Short mmCIF file of C-alpha atoms in Angstrom, two decimals:
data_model
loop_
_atom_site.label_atom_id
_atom_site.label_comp_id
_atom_site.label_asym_id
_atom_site.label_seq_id
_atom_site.Cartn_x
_atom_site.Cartn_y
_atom_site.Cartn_z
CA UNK A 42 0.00 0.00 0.00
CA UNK A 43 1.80 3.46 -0.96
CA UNK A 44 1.22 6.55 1.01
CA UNK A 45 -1.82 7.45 -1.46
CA UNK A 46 -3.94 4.40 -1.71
CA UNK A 47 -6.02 5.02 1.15
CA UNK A 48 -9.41 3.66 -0.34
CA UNK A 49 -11.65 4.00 3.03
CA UNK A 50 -10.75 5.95 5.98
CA UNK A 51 -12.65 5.33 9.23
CA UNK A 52 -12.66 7.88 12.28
CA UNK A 53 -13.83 6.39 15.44
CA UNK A 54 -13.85 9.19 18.06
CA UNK A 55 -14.34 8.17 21.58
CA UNK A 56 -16.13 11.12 22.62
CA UNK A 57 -13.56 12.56 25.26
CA UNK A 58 -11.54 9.16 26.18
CA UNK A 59 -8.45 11.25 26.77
CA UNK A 60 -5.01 9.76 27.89
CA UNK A 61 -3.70 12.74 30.35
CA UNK A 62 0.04 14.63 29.62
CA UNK A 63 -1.40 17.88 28.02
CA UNK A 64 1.52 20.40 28.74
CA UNK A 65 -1.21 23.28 28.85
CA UNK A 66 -3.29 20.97 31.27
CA UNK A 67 -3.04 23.36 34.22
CA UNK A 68 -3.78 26.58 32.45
CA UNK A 69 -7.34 25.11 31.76
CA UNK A 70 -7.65 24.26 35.14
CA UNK A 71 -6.82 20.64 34.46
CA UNK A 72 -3.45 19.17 35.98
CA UNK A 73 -3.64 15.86 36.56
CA UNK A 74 -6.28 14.82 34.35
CA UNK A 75 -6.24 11.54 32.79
CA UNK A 76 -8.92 10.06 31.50
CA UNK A 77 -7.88 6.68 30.58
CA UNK A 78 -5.07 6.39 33.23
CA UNK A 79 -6.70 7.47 36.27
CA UNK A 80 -10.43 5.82 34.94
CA UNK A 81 -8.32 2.31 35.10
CA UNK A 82 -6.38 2.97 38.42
CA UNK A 83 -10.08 3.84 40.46
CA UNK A 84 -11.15 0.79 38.89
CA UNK A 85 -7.91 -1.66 40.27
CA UNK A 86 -7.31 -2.21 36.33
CA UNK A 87 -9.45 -1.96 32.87
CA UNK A 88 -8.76 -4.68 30.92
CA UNK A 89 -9.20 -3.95 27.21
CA UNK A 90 -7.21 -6.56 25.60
CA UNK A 91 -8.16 -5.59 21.74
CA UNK A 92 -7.13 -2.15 22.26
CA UNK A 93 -4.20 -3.33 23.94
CA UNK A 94 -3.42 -5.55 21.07
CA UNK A 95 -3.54 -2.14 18.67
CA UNK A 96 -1.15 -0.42 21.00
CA UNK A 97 -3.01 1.35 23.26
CA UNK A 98 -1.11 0.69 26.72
CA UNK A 99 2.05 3.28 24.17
CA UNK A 100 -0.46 6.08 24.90
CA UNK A 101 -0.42 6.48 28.71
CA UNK A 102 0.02 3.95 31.70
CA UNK A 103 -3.24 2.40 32.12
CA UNK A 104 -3.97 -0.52 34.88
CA UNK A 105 -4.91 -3.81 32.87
CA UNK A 106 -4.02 -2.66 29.18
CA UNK A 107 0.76 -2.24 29.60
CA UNK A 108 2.20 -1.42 26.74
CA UNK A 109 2.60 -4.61 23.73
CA UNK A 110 5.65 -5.40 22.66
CA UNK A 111 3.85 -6.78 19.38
CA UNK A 112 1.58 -3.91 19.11
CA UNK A 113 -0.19 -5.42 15.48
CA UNK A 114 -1.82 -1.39 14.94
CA UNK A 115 0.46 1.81 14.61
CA UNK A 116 0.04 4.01 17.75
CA UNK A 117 0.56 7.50 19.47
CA UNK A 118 -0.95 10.44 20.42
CA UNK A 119 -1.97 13.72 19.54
CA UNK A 120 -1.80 17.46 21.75
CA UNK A 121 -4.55 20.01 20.83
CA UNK A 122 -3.16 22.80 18.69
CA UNK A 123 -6.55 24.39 19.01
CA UNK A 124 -8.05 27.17 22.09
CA UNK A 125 -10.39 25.21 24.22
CA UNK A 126 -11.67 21.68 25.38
CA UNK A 127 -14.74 21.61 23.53
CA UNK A 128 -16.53 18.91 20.97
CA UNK A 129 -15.98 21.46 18.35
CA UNK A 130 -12.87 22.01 18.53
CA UNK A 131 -11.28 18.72 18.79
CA UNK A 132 -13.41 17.48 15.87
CA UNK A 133 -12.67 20.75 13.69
CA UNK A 134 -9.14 20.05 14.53
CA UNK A 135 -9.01 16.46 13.05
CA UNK A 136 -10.46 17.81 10.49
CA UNK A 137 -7.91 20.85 9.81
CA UNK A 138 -9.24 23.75 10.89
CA UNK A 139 -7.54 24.96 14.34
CA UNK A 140 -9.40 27.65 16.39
CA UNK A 141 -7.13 30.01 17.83
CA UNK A 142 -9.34 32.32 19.61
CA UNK A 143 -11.15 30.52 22.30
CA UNK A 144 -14.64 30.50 21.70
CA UNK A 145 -17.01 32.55 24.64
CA UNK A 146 -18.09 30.72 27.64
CA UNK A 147 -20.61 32.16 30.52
CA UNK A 148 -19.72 31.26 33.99
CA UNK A 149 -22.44 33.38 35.42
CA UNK A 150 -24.99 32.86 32.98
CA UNK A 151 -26.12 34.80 29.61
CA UNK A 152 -26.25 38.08 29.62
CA UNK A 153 -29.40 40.08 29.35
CA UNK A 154 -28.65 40.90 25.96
CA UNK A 155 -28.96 37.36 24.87
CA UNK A 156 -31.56 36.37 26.92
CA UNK A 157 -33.76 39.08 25.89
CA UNK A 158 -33.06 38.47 21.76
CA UNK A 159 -33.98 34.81 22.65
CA UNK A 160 -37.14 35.90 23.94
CA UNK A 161 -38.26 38.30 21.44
CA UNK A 162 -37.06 35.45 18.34
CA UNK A 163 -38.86 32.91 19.99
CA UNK A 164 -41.55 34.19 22.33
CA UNK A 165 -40.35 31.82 25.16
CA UNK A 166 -39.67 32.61 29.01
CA UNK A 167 -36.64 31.01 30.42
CA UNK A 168 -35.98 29.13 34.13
CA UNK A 169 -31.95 28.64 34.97
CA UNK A 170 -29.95 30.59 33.04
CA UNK A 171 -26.53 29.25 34.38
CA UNK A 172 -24.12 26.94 34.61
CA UNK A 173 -25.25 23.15 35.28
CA UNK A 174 -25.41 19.53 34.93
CA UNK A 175 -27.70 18.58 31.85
CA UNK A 176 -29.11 16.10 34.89
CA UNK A 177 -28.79 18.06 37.46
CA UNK A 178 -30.87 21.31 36.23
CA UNK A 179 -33.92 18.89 34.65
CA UNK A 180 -34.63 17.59 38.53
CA UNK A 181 -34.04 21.03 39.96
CA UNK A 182 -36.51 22.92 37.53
CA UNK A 183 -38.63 20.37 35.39
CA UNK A 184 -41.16 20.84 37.98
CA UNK A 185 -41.60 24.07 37.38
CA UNK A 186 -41.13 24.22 33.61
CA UNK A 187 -44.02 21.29 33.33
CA UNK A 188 -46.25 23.90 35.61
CA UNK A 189 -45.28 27.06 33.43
CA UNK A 190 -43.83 26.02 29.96
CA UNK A 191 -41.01 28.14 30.30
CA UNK A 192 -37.92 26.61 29.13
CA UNK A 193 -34.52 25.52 30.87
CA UNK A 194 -31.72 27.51 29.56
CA UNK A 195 -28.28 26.59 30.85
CA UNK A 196 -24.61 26.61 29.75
CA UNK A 197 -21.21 24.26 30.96
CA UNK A 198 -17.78 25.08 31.14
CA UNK A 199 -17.77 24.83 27.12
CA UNK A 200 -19.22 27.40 24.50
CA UNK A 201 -22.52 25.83 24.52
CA UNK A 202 -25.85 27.39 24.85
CA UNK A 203 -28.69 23.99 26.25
CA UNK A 204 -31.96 24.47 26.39
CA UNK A 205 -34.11 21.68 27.57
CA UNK A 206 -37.34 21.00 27.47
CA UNK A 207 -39.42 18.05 27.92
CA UNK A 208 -40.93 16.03 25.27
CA UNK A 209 -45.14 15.99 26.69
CA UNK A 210 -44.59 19.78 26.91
CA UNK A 211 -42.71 21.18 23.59
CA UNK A 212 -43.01 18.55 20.70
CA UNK A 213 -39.48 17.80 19.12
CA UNK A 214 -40.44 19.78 15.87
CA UNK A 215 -40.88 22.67 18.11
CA UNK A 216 -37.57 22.81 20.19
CA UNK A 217 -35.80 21.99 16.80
CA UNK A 218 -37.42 25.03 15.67
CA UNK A 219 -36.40 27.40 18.53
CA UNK A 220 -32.88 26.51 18.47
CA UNK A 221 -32.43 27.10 15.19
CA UNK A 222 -33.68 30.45 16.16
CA UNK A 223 -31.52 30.62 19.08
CA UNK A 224 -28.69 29.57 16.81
CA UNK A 225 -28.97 32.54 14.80
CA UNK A 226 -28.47 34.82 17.61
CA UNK A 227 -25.57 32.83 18.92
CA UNK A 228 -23.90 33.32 15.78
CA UNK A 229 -23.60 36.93 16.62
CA UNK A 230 -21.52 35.62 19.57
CA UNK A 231 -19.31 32.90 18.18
CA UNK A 232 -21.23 30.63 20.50
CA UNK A 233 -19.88 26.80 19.90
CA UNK A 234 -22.71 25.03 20.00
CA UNK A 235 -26.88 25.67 20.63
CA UNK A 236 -27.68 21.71 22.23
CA UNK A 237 -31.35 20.60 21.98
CA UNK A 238 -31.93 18.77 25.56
CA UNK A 239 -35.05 16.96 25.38
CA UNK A 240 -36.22 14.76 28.30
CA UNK A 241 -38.86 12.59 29.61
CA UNK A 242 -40.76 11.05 32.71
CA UNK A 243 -42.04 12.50 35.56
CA UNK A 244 -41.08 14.67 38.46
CA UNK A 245 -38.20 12.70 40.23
CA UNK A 246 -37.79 10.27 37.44
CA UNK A 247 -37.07 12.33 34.57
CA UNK A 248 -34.89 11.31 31.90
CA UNK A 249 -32.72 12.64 28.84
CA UNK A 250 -33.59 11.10 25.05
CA UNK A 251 -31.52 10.87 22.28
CA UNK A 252 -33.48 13.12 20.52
CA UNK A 253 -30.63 15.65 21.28
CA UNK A 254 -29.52 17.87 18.58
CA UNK A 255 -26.59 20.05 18.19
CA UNK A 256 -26.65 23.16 16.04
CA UNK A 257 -22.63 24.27 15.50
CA UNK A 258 -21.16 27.21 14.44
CA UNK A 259 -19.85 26.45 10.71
CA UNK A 260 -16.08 25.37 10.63
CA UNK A 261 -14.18 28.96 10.05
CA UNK A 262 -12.14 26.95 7.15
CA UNK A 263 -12.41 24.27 4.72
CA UNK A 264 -12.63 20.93 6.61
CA UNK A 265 -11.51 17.44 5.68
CA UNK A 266 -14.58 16.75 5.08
CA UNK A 267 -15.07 19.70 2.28
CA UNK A 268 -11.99 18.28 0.29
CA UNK A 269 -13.16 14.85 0.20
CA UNK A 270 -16.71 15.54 -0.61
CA UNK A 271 -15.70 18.18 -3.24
CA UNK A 272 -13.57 15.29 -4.96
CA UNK A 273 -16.93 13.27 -5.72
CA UNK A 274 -15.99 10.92 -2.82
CA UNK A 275 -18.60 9.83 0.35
CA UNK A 276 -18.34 11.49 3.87
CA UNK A 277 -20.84 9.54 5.88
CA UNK A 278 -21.47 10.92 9.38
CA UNK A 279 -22.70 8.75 11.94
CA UNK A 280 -23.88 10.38 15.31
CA UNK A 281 -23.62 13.66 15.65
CA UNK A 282 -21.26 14.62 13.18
CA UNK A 283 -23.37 16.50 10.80
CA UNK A 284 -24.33 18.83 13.41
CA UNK A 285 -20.72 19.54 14.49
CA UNK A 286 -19.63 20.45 10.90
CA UNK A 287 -22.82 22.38 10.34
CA UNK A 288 -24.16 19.45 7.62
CA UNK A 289 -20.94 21.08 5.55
CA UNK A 290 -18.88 18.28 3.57
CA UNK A 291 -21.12 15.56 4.93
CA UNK A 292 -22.90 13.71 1.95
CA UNK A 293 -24.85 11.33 4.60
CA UNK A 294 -25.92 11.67 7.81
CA UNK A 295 -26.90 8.39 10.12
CA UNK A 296 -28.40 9.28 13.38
CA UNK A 297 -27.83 7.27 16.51
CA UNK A 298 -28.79 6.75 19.79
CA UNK A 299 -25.62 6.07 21.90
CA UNK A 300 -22.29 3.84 21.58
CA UNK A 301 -24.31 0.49 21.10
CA UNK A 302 -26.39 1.91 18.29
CA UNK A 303 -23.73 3.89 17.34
CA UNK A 304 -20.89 0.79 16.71
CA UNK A 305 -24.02 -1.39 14.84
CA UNK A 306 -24.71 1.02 12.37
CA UNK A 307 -20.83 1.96 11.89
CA UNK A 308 -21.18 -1.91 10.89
CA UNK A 309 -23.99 -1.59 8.85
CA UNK A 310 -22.45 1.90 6.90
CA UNK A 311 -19.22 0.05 6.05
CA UNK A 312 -20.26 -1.84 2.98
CA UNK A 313 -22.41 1.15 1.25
CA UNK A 314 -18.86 3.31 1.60
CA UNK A 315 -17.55 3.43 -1.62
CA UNK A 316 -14.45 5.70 -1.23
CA UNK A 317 -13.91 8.19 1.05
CA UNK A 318 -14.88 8.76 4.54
CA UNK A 319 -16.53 7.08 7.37
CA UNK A 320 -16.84 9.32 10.36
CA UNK A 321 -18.34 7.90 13.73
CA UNK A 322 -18.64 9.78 17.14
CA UNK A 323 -19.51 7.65 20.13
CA UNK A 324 -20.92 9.91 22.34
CA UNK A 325 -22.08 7.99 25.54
CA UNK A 326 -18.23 7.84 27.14
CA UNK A 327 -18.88 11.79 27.02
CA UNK A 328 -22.53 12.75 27.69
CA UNK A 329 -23.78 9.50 29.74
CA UNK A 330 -20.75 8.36 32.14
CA UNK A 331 -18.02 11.55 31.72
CA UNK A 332 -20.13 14.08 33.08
CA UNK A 333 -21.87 12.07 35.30
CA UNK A 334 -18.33 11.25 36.99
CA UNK A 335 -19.46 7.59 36.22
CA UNK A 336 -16.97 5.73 36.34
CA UNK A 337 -17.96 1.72 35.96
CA UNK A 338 -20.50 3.15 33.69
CA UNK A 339 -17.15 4.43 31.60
CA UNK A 340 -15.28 1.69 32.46
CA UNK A 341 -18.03 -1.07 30.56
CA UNK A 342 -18.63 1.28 27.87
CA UNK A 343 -15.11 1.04 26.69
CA UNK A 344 -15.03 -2.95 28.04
CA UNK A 345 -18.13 -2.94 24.93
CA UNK A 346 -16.18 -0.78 22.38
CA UNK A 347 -12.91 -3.56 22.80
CA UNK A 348 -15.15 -6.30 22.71
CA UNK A 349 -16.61 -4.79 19.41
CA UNK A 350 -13.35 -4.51 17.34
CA UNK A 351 -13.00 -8.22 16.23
CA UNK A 352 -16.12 -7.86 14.39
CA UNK A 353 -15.39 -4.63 12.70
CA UNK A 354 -11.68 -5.56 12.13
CA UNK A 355 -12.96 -8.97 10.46
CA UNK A 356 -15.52 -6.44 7.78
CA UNK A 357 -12.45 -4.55 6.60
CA UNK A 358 -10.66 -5.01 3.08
CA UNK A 359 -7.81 -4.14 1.72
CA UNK A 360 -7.28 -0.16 1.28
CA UNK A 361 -9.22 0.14 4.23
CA UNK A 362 -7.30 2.40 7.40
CA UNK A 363 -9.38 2.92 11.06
CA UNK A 364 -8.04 5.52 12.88
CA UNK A 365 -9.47 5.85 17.06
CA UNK A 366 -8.99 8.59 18.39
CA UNK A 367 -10.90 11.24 20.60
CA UNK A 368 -11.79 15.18 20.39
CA UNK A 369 -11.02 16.10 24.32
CA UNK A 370 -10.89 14.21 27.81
CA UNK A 371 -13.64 14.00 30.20
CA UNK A 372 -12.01 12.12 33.19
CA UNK A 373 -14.76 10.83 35.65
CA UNK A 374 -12.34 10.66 38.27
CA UNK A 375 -11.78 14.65 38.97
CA UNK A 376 -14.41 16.64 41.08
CA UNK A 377 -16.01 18.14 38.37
CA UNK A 378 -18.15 17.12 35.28
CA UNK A 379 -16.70 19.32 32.51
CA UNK A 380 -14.51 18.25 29.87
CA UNK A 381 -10.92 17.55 30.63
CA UNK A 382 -7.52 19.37 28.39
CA UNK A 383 -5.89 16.16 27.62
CA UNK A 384 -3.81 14.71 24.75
CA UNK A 385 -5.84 12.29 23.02
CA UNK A 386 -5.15 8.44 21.70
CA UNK A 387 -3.78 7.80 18.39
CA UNK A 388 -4.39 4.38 16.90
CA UNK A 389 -4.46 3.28 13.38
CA UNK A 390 -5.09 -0.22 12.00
CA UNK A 391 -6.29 -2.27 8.58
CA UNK A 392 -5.08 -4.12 6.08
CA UNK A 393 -1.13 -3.05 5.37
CA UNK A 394 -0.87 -0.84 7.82
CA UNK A 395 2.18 -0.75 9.48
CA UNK A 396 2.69 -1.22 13.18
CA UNK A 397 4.82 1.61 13.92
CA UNK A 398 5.06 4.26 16.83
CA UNK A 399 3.78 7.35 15.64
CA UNK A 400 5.34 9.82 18.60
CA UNK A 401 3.45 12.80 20.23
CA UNK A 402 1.64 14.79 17.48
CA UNK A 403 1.53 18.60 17.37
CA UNK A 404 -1.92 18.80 16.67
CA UNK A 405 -4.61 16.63 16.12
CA UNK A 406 -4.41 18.23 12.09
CA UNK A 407 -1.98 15.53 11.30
CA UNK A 408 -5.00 13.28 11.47
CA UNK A 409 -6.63 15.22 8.83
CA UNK A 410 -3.90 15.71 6.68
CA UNK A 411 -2.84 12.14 6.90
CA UNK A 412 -6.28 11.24 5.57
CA UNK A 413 -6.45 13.24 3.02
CA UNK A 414 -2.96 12.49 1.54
CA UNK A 415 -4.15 8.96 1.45
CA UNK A 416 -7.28 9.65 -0.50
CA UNK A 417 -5.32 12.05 -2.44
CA UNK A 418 -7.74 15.09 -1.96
CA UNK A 419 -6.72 18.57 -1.93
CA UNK A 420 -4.41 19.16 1.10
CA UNK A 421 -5.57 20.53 4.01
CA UNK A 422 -4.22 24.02 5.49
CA UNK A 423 -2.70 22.66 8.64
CA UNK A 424 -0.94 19.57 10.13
CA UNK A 425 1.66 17.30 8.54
CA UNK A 426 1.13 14.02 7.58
CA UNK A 427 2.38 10.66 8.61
CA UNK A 428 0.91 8.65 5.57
CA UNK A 429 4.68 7.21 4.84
CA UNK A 430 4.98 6.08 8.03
CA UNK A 431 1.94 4.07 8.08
CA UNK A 432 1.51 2.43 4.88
CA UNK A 433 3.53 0.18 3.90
#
């Protein structure tokens, strides 16, 4: 295989499954973090014998998975080039575009300013208004929004803008509707994301859907994802990829609903990909067990995800390169429930590719750039590839 006979890239992002050693760690608050490492040492060891078979015990010392001495994937890791800790930005990032201004957050809320445009675009009252737990703000307030109909508005450490609302009260249609409003004024802002939060079930038992949907700000740049689709090839999204690239350079989009749905439809999307790109985000490591400070919760999710990969390694064919990876860390071991500045795994597998140790990466462009050397697409802006290294 020569450096540009990539036929079929796949991107498997473990939605922040980050493995520690970011040098800028403590500037975001963050020393110490560890996602993998410390996740296996609360847990007296996390077995993962696949991934360790790909090389993942090279990435950072994790209890159960040492390092193999017959690593049969090429490993590594990557630092964020990029401002921030968000979904957006590690995702951009793979895919070439690095954000150097850090995109707003709102410790103390939105300001009145935004609040009041919200209103007068969508004719809705608001409850919250701060920062919270997604699970957290639903018990404290869905009381009172089922009572009134106002909706919950509440941000995170990230650039995100959530408003929840459950399902019996505002049909799905209609939240869809209002964020899209609310997206437009968050443009104005360079606000990251606008997250629909839907939930169900009653007061005490209430419960978040996958009917989520995030509505991004569009990538600043041209995207991996631009260059492959504007060569004629196939960028299928599954999860909730189209909504972090704004639908731009995505030619299909396959919804899921969390890492088991999500890893049987990657299975299922493999044989209609031509050429190009497969693109999968695995969200629940993030949203369900990261910010919950979960930890067995974490801990089985990525026990499923190894006990996955035989299957998806056995549908591969030649021309065919995986690449896991992640967009930030979200260690469930630290006191709080926000995401985590970490460097993030690098592993790449599939038929003739070579089982090599691909260092500490710059920036997680190299991904990109790597990717699109193979398919032999225009070249991205940023990062440098390591195609040569990995094909053989």
């Amino acid at each position: 295989m020569s450096s540009q006979s990539i036929q079929r890239a796949i991107i498997l992002v473990a939605d922040g499954v980050g493995c520690g050693g970011a040098t800028d760690a403590a500037a975001y608050g963050d020393a110490g973090a560890d996602t993998l490492g410390n996740l296996s040492r609360r847990m007296s060891g996390l077995p993962l014998p696949n991934l360790q078979a790909l090389g993942l015990g090279h990435t950072t010392p994790i209890a159960g998975v040492p390092p193999s001495p017959t690593a049969t994937g090429a490993f590594g890791v990557m630092h964020e080039a990029s401002a921030g800790k968000d979904t957006i930005t590690g995702h951009w990032e793979m895919a070439g575009v690095i954000t150097t201004d850090a995109m707003p957050t709102f410790p103390h809320g939105f300001p009145a300013e935004i609040t009041d445009a919200l209103t007068a675009a969508t004719g809705r009252r608001w409850l919250g208004n701060k920062t919270a737990s997604g699970t957290t703000i639903i018990e404290e307030l869905g009381a009172e929004h089922l009572a009134t109909g106002k909706l919950i508005l509440y941000t995170s450490a990230d650039s995100v803008l959530q408003i929840a609302a459950h399902e019996g009260v505002v049909p799905l249609p209609q939240l869809y509707e209002i964020c899209e409003k609310a997206r437009a004024i968050a443009d104005r802002y360079r606000i990251g994301r606008v997250i629909a939060r839907p939930f169900v079930g009653t007061v005490g038992k209430f419960s978040r859907t996958y009917n989520r949907r995030d509505y991004a700000l569009v990538p600043s740049g041209p995207t991996l994802c631009d260059a492959i689709a504007g060569a004629g090839l196939d960028v299928i999204g599954v999860g909730k990829i189209s909504d972090i690239f704004g639908g731009r350079g995505i030619t299909r989009s396959i919804h899921s609903e969390g890492n088991a749905d999500g890893l049987a439809l990657t299975l299922d999307a493999l044989p209609g990909l031509r050429r190009g790109l497969l693109f999968v985000n695995l969200v629940d490591f993030d949203m369900v067990y990261g910010h919950r400070n979960d930890c067995p919760g974490f801990a089985a999710a990525l026990r499923q995800f190894d006990a996955w990969l035989p299957q998806f390694q056995a549908a591969l064919r030649p021309g065919d390169v995986v690449f896991i990876s992640a967009d930030h860390g979200n260690d469930p071991t630290t006191p709080g429930t926000d995401h985590t500045r970490e460097r993030v795994p690098l592993l790449a597998f599939g038929p003739g590719v070579r089982a090599v140790d691909l260092g500490a990466r710059p920036s997680f462009c190299d991904l990109g750039q790597t990717i699109a050397q193979g398919l032999g697409v225009t070249p991205l802006p940023n990062g440098h590839s390591f195609a040569s290294q990995l094909l053989a």
